[in-house]
Short mmCIF file of C-alpha atoms and ligand atoms in Angstrom, two decimals:
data_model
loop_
_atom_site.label_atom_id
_atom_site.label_comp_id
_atom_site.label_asym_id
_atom_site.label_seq_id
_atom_site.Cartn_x
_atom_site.Cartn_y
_atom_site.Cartn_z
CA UNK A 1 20.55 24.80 2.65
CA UNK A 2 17.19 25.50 1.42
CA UNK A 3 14.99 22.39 2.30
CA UNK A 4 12.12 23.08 -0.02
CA UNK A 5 14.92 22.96 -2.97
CA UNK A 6 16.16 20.37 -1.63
CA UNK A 7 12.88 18.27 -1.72
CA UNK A 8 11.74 19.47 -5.32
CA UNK A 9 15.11 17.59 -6.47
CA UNK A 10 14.14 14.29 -5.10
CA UNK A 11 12.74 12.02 -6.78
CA UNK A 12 8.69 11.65 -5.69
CA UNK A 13 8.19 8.39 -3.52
CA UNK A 14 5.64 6.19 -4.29
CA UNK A 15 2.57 7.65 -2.27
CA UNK A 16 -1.24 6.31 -1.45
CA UNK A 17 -3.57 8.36 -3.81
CA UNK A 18 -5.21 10.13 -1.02
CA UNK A 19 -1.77 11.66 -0.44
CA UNK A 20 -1.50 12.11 -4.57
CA UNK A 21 -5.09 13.45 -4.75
CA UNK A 22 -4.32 16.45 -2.04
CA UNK A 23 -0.42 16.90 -3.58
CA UNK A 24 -0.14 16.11 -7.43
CA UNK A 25 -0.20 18.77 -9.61
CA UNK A 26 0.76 21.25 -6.93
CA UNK A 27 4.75 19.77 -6.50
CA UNK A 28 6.27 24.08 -7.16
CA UNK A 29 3.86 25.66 -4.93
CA UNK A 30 5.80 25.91 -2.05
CA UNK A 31 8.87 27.36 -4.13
CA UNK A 32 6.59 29.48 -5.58
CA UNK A 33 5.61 30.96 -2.10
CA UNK A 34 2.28 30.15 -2.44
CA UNK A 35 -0.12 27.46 -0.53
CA UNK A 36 -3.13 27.83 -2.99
CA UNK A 37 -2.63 27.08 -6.67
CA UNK A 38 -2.30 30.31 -9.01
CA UNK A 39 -5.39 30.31 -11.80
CA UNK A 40 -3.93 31.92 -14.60
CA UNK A 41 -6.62 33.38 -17.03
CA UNK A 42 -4.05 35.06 -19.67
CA UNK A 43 -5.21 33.68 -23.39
CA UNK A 44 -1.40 35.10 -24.70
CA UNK A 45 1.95 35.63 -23.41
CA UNK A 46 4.58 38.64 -24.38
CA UNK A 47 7.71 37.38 -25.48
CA UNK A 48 10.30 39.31 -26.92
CA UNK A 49 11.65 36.33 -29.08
CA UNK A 50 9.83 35.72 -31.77
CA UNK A 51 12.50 33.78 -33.51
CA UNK A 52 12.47 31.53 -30.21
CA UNK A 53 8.64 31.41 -30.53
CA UNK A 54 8.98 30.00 -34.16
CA UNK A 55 11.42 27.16 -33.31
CA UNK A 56 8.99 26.46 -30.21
CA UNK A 57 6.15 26.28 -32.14
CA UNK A 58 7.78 24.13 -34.86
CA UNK A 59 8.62 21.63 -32.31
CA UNK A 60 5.30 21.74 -30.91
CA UNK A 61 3.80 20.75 -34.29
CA UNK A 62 6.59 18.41 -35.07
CA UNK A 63 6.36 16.51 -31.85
CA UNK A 64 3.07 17.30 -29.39
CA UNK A 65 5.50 17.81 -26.19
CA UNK A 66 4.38 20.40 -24.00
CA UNK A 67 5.92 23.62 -24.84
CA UNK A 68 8.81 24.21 -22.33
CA UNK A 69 9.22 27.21 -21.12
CA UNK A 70 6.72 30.18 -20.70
CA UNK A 71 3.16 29.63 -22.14
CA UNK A 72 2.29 31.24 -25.91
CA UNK A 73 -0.72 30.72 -25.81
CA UNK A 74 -4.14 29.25 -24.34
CA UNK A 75 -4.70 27.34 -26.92
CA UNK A 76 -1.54 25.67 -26.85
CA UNK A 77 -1.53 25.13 -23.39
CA UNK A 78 -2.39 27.07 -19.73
CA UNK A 79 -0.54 26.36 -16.91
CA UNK A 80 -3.67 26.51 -14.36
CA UNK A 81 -4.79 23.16 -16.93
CA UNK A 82 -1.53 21.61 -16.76
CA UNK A 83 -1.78 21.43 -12.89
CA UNK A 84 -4.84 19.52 -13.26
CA UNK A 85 -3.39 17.02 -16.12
CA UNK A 86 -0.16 16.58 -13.88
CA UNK A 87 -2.39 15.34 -10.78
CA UNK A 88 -4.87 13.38 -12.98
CA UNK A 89 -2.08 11.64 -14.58
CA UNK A 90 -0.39 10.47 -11.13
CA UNK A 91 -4.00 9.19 -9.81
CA UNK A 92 -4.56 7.15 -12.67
CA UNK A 93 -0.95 6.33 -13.56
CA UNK A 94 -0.35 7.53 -16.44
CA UNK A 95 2.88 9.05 -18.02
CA UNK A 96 0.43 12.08 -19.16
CA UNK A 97 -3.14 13.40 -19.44
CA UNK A 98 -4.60 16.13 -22.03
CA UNK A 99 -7.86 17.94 -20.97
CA UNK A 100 -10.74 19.37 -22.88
CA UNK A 101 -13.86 21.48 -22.62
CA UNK A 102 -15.96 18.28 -21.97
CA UNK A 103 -15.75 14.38 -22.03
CA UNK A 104 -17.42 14.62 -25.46
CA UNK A 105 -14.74 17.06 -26.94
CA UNK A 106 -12.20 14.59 -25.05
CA UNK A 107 -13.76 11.84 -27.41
CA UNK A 108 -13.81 13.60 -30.28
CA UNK A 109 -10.20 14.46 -29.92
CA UNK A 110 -9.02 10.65 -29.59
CA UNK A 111 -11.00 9.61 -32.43
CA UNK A 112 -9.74 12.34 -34.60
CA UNK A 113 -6.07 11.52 -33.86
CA UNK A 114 -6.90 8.49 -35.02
CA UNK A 115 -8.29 9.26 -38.33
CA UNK A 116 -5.11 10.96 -38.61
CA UNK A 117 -3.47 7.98 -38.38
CA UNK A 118 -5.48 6.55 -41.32
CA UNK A 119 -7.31 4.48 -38.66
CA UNK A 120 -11.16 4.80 -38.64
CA UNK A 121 -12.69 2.00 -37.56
CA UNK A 122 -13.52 1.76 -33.91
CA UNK A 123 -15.09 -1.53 -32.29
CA UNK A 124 -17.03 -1.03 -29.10
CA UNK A 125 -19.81 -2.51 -26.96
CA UNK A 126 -22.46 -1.55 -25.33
CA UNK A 127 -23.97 0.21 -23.33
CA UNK A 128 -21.79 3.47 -23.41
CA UNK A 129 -23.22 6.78 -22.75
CA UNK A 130 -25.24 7.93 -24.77
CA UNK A 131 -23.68 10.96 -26.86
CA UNK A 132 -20.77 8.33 -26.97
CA UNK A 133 -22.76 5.51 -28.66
CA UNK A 134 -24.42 8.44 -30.50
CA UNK A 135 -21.07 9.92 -31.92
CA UNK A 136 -19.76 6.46 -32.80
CA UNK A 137 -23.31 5.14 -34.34
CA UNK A 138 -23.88 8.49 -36.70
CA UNK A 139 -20.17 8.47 -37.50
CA UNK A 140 -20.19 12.00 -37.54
CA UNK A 141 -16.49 12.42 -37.66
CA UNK A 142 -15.78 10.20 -40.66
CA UNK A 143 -15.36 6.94 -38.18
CA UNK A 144 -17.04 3.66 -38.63
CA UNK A 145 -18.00 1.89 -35.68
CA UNK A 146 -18.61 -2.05 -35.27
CA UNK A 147 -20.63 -3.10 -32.04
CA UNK A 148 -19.82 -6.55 -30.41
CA UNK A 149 -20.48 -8.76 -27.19
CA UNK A 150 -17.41 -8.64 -25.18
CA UNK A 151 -16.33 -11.91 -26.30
CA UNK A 152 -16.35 -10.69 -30.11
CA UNK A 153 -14.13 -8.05 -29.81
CA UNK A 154 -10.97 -9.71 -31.38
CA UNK A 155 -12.79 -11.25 -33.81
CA UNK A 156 -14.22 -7.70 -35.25
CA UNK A 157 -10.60 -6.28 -35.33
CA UNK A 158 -9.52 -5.10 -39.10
CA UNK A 159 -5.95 -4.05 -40.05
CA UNK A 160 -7.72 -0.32 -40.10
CA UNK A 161 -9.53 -0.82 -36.32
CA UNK A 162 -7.71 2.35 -34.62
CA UNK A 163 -9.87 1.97 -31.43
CA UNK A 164 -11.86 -0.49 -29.18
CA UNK A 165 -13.86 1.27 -26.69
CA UNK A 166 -15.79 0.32 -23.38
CA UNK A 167 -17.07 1.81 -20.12
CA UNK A 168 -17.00 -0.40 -17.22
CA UNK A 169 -19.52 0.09 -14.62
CA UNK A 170 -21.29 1.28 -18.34
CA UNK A 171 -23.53 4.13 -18.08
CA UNK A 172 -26.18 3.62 -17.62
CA UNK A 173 -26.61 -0.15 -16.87
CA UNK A 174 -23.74 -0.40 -14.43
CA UNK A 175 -22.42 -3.46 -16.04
CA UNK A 176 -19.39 -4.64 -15.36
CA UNK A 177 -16.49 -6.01 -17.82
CA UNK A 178 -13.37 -7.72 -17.47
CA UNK A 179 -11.17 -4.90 -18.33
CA UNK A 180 -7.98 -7.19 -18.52
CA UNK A 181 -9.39 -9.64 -21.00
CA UNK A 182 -10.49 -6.88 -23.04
CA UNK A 183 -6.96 -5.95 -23.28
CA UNK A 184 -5.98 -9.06 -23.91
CA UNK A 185 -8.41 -9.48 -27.11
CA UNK A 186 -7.27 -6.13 -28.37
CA UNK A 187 -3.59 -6.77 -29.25
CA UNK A 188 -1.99 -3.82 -30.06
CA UNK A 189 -5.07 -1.56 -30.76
CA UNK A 190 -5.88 0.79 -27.84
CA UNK A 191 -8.04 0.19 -25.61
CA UNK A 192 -10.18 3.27 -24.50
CA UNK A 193 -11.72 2.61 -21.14
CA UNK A 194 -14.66 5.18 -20.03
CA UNK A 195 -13.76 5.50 -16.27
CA UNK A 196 -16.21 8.32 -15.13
CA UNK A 197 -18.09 5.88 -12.74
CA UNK A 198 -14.99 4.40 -11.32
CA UNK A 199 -13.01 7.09 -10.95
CA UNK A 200 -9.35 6.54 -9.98
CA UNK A 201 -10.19 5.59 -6.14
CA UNK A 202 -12.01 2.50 -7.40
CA UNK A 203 -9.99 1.00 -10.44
CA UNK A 204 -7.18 2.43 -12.64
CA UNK A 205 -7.87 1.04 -16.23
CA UNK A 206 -4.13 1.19 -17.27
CA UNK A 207 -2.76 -1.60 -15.06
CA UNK A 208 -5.55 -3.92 -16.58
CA UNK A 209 -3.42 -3.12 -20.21
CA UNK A 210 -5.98 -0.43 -21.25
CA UNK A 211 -3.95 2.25 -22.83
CA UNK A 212 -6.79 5.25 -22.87
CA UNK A 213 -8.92 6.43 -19.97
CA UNK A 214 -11.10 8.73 -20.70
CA UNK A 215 -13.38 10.85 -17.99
CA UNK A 216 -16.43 13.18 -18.36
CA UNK A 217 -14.64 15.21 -15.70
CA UNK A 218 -18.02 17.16 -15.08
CA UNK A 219 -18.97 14.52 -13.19
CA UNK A 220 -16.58 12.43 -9.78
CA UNK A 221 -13.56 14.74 -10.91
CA UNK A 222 -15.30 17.88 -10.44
CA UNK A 223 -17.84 16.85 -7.96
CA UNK A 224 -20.00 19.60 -7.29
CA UNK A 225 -21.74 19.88 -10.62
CA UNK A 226 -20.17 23.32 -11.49
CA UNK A 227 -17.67 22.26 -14.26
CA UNK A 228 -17.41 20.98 -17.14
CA UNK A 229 -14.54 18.92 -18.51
CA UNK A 230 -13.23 15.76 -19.82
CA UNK A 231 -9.87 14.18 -19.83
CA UNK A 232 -7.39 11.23 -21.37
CA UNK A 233 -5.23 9.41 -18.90
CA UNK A 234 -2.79 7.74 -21.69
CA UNK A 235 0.93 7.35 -22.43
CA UNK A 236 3.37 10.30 -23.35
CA UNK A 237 3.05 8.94 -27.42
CA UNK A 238 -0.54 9.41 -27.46
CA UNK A 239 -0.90 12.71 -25.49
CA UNK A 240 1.34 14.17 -28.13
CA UNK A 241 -1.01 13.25 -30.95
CA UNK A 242 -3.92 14.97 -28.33
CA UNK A 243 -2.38 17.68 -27.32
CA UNK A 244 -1.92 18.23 -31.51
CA UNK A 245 -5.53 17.92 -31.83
CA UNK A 246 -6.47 20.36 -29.51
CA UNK A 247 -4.40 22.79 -30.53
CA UNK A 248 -5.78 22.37 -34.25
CA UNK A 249 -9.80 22.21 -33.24
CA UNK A 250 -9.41 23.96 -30.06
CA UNK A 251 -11.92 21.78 -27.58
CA UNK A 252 -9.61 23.09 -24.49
CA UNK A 253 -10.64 23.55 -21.22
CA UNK A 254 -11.14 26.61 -19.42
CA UNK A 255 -8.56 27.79 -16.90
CA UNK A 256 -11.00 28.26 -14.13
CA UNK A 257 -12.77 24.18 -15.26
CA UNK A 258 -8.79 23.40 -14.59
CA UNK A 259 -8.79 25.17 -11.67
CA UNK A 260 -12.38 23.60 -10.36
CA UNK A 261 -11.15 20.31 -11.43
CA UNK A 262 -7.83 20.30 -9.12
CA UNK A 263 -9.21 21.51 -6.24
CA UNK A 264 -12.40 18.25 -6.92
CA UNK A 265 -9.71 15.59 -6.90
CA UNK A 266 -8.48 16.55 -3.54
CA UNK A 267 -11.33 15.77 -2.03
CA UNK A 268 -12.12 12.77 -4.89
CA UNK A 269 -11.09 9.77 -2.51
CA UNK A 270 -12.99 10.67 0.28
CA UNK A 271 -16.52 11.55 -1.98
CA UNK A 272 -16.70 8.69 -3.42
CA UNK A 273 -15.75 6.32 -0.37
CA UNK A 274 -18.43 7.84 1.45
CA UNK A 275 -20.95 8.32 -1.52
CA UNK A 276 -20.27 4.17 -2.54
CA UNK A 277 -21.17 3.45 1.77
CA UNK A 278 -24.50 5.40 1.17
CA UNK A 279 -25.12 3.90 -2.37
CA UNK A 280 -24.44 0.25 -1.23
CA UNK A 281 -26.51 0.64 1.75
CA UNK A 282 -29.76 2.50 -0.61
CA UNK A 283 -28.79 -0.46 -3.24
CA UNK A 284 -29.59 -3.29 -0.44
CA UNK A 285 -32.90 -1.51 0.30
CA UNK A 286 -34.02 -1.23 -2.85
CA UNK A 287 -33.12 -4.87 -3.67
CA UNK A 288 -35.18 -5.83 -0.70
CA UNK A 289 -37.91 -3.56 -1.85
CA UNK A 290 -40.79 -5.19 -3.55
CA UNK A 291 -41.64 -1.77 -5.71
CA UNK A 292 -38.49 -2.40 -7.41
CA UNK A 293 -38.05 -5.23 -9.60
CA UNK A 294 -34.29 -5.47 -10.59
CA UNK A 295 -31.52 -3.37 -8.39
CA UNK A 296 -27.56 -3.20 -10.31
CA UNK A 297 -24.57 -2.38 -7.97
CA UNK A 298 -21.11 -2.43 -9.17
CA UNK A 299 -19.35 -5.56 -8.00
CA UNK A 300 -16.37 -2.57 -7.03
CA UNK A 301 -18.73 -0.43 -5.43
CA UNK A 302 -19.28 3.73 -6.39
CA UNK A 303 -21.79 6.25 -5.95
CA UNK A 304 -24.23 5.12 -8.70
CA UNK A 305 -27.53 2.56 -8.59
CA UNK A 306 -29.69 1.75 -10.90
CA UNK A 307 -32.76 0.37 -10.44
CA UNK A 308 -36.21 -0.99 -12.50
CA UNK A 309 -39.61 -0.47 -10.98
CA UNK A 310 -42.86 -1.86 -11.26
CA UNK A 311 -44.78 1.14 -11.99
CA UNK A 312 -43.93 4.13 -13.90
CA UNK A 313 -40.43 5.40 -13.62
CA UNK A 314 -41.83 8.76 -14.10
CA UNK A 315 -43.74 9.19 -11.31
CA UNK A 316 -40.63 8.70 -9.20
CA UNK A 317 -39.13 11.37 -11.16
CA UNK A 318 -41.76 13.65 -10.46
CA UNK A 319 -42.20 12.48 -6.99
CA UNK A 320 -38.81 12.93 -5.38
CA UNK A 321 -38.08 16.08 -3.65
CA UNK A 322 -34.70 15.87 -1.58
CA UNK A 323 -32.87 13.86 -4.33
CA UNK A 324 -32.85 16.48 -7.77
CA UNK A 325 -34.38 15.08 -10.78
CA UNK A 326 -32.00 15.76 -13.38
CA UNK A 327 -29.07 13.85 -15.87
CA UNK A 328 -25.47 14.24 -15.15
CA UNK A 329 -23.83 12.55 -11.67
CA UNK A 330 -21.00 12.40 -9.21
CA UNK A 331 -21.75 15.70 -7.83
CA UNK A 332 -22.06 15.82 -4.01
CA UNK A 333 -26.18 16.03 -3.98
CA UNK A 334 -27.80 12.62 -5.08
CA UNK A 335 -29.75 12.84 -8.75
CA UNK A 336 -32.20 10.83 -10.59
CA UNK A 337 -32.76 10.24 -14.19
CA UNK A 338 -34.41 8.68 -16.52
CA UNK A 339 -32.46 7.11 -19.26
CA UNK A 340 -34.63 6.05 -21.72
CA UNK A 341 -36.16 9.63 -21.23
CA UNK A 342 -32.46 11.48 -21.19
CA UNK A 343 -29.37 10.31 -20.72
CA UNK A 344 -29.67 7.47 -23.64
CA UNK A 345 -32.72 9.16 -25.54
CA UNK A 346 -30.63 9.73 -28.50
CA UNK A 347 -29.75 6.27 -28.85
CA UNK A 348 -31.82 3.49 -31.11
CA UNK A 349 -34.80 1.99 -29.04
CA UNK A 350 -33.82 -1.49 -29.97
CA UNK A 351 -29.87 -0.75 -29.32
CA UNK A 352 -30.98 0.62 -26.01
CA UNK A 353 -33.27 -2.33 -25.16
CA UNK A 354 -30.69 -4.87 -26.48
CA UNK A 355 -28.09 -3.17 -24.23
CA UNK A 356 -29.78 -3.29 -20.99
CA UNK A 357 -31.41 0.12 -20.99
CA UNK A 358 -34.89 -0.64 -20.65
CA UNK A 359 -37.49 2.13 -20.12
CA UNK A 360 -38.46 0.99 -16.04
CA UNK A 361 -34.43 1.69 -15.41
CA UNK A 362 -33.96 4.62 -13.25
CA UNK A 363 -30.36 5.79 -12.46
CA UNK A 364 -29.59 7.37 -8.89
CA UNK A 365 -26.24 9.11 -8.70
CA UNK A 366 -26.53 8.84 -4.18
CA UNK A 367 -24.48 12.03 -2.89
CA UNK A 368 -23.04 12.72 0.95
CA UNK A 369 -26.76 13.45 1.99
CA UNK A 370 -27.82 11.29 5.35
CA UNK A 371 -28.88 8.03 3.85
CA UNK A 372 -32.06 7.75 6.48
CA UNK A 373 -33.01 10.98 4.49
CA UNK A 374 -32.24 9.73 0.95
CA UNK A 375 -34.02 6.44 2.20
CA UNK A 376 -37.19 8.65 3.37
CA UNK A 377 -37.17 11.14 0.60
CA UNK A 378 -37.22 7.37 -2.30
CA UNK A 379 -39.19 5.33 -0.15
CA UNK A 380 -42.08 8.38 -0.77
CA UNK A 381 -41.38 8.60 -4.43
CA UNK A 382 -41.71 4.68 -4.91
CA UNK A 383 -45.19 5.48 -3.76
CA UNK A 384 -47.84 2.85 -2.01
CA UNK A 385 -46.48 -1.03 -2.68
CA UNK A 386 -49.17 -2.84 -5.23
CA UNK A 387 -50.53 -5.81 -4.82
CA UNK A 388 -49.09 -8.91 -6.77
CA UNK A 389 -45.42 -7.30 -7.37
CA UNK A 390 -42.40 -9.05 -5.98
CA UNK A 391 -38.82 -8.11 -6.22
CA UNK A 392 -35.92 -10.55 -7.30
CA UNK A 393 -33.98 -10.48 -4.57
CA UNK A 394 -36.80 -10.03 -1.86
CA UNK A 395 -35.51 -11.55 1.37
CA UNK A 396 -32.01 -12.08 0.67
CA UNK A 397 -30.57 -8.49 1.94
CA UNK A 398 -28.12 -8.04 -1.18
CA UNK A 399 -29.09 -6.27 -3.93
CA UNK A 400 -28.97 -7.93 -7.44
CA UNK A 401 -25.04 -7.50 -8.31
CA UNK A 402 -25.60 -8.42 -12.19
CA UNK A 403 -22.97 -9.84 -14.08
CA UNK A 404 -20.89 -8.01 -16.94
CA UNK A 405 -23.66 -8.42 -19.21
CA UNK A 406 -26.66 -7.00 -17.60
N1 PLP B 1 -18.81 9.39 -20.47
C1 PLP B 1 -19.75 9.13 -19.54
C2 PLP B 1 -19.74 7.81 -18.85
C3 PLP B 1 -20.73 10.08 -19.26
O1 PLP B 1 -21.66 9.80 -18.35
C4 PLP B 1 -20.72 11.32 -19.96
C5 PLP B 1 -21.75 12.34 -19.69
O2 PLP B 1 -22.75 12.08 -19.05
C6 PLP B 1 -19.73 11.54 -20.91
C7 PLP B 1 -18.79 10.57 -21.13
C8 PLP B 1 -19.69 12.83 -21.68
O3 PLP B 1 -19.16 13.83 -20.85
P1 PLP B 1 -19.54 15.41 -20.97
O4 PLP B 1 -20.97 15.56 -20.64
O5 PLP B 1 -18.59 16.02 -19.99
O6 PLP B 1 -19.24 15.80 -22.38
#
């Protein structure tokens, strides 16, 4: 008998997502001979069969499914990708997940399925990053957007609201939300959670009733800041609809991104275990610090801080020299930016302010560096303490965890 046959009939056991985040998406290797997975750069595919092709293709455009059978076409789908969907899917748990050059052509693609549902209205609170609130706010796609408090989210529901959408820990604020209640208030309109801060390892969206969770995969999925990508966790119904929109604007990601992007979530549970035990511990410090006048963790922990200083953010940008001044995050080397300056300079000074984002807030994305180093390396930057300056949480040895609404 052969064994490894044997196995790929089984049905898959429920397994802990470290075991998922070294195995999913890789389930044929083995048959295939092979330890490492394949990256398959063809953009076409011979076939002989072009009457097959044609009913193929008609089904694809009648019904989303992935095409079975040999790949057509990159557009349409590349197996190297589809590895990477498969194994984000199972660490979210999700039926299916559709991936796309970036997190910004991901949300482009959800909101255009939409439309083409006649649905354009979208309700969403703040903060969110900032191309996000930006592509919502300019309603650059033919969307209208309606921004609300947590608690106001059922009441701003219409019978055309396609969409509600949130991050939770928000970017860049780090504020927390009751994902389930959100849910709750939605009814039967999706719920889009952002969950590039979480990641998987720290909360999975879907079991709190959201239906879409969407990742800037450049960032925790990818890891070392080489890649860039963005994916939708969601149910088989939806993916169909995504997979159509991709296929019709073409925002797909790059074999070798897919390829980048499996190999990252192997390693995704234990980066951002370690990378939350360095943040926590540099989020204490800072809270203790009295240079620093307001320190947000995550109630659920993760690699990012944020923090508000006394003095001039900017000379802490300028000042740093192990930690990299520079947007993006979750890569394994710790970063600094400056929101109002970057990350969430394209969004309204008064929505920014009203959202939390003032301009002392510094975000640190904390790495696997030594945290006496990362400790050494900010303690310099914060530069000599000033007289008259206190911190809110002086003394009490936990940093400021601020409530949903920071
Ligand atoms: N969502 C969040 C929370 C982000 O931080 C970002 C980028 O910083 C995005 C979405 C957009 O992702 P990308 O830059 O991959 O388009």
């Amino acid at each position: 008998m052969d064994f490894r046959l044997d196995a790929m009939d089984a049905a898959p056991a429920p397994r802990a997502l470290a075991t998922e985040a070294v195995h999913a998406g890789r389930e044929d290797l083995a048959g295939l001979g092979l330890h490492a997975p394949p990256l398959d750069l063809s953009t076409t595919y011979p076939s002989y069969d072009s009457r097959g092709e044609a009913a193929r293709i008609d089904a694809f455009a009648a019904e989303g499914a992935e095409l079975d059978g040999p790949p057509v076409y990159g557009r349409l789908g590349n197996p190297t990708v589809a590895r990477f969907e498969r194994a984000l899917a199972r660490l979210e748990g999700a039926e299916a997940a559709v991936a796309f050059a970036s997190g910004m052509a991901a949300l482009t693609a959800v909101l255009l399925a939409r439309l083409g549902d006649g649905l354009r209205h979208v309700v969403a609170v703040r903060p969110l990053y900032g191309c996000s609130d930006h592509l919502l706010t300019a309603g650059a796609l033919g969307s209208e957007v309606t921004w609300v408090d947590p608690a106001g989210v059922a009441d701003a529901i219409r019978p055309e609201t396609g969409l509600v959408m949130v991050e939770s820990p928000a970017n860049p604020t780090l504020a927390e939300l009751d994902l389930r209640a959100l849910a709750h208030s939605c009814g039967s309109v999706p719920l889009l959670a952002d969950n590039t801060f979480a990641t998987p390892v720290l909360q999975r969206p879907l079991e709190s009733g959201a239906r879409l969770v969407l990742h800037s995969a450049t960032k925790y999925l990818g890891g070392h800041g080489d890649v860039l990508g963005g994916v939708i966790a969601c149910d088989e119904e939806f993916a169909r609809k995504l997979r159509q929109v991709r296929f019709a604007t073409g925002g797909v990601l790059h074999p070798l991104a897919g390829y980048l992007l499996l190999r990252g979530l192997s390693t995704l549970p234990v980066r951002v275990k370690e990378a939350s035990r360095t943040a926590a511990e540099l989020a204490r410090r800072l809270a203790e610090d009295p240079r620093v006048s307001r320190v947000h963790y995550p109630r659920i922990g993760g690699g990012m801080v944020a923090f508000e200083v006394h003095g001039m953010p900017h000379e802490v940008i300028s000042a740093v020299r192990l930690v990299t001044p520079a947007v993006s995050l979750g890569s394994v080397d710790t970063l600094i930016q400056h929101p109002a300056s970057i990350s969430h300079r394209i969004v309204d000074e008064g929505d920014r302010k009203s959202a939390g984002v003032s301009d002392k807030l510094l975000r640190l994305s904390v790495g696997l560096e030594d945290v006496e180093d990362l400790w050494s390396d900010l303690d310099r930057a914060l530069g000599p303490v000033r007289e008259g300056t206190s911190n809110r949480s002086a003394g009490r040895g936990e940093p400021v965890r601020e409530a949903a609404q920071a």
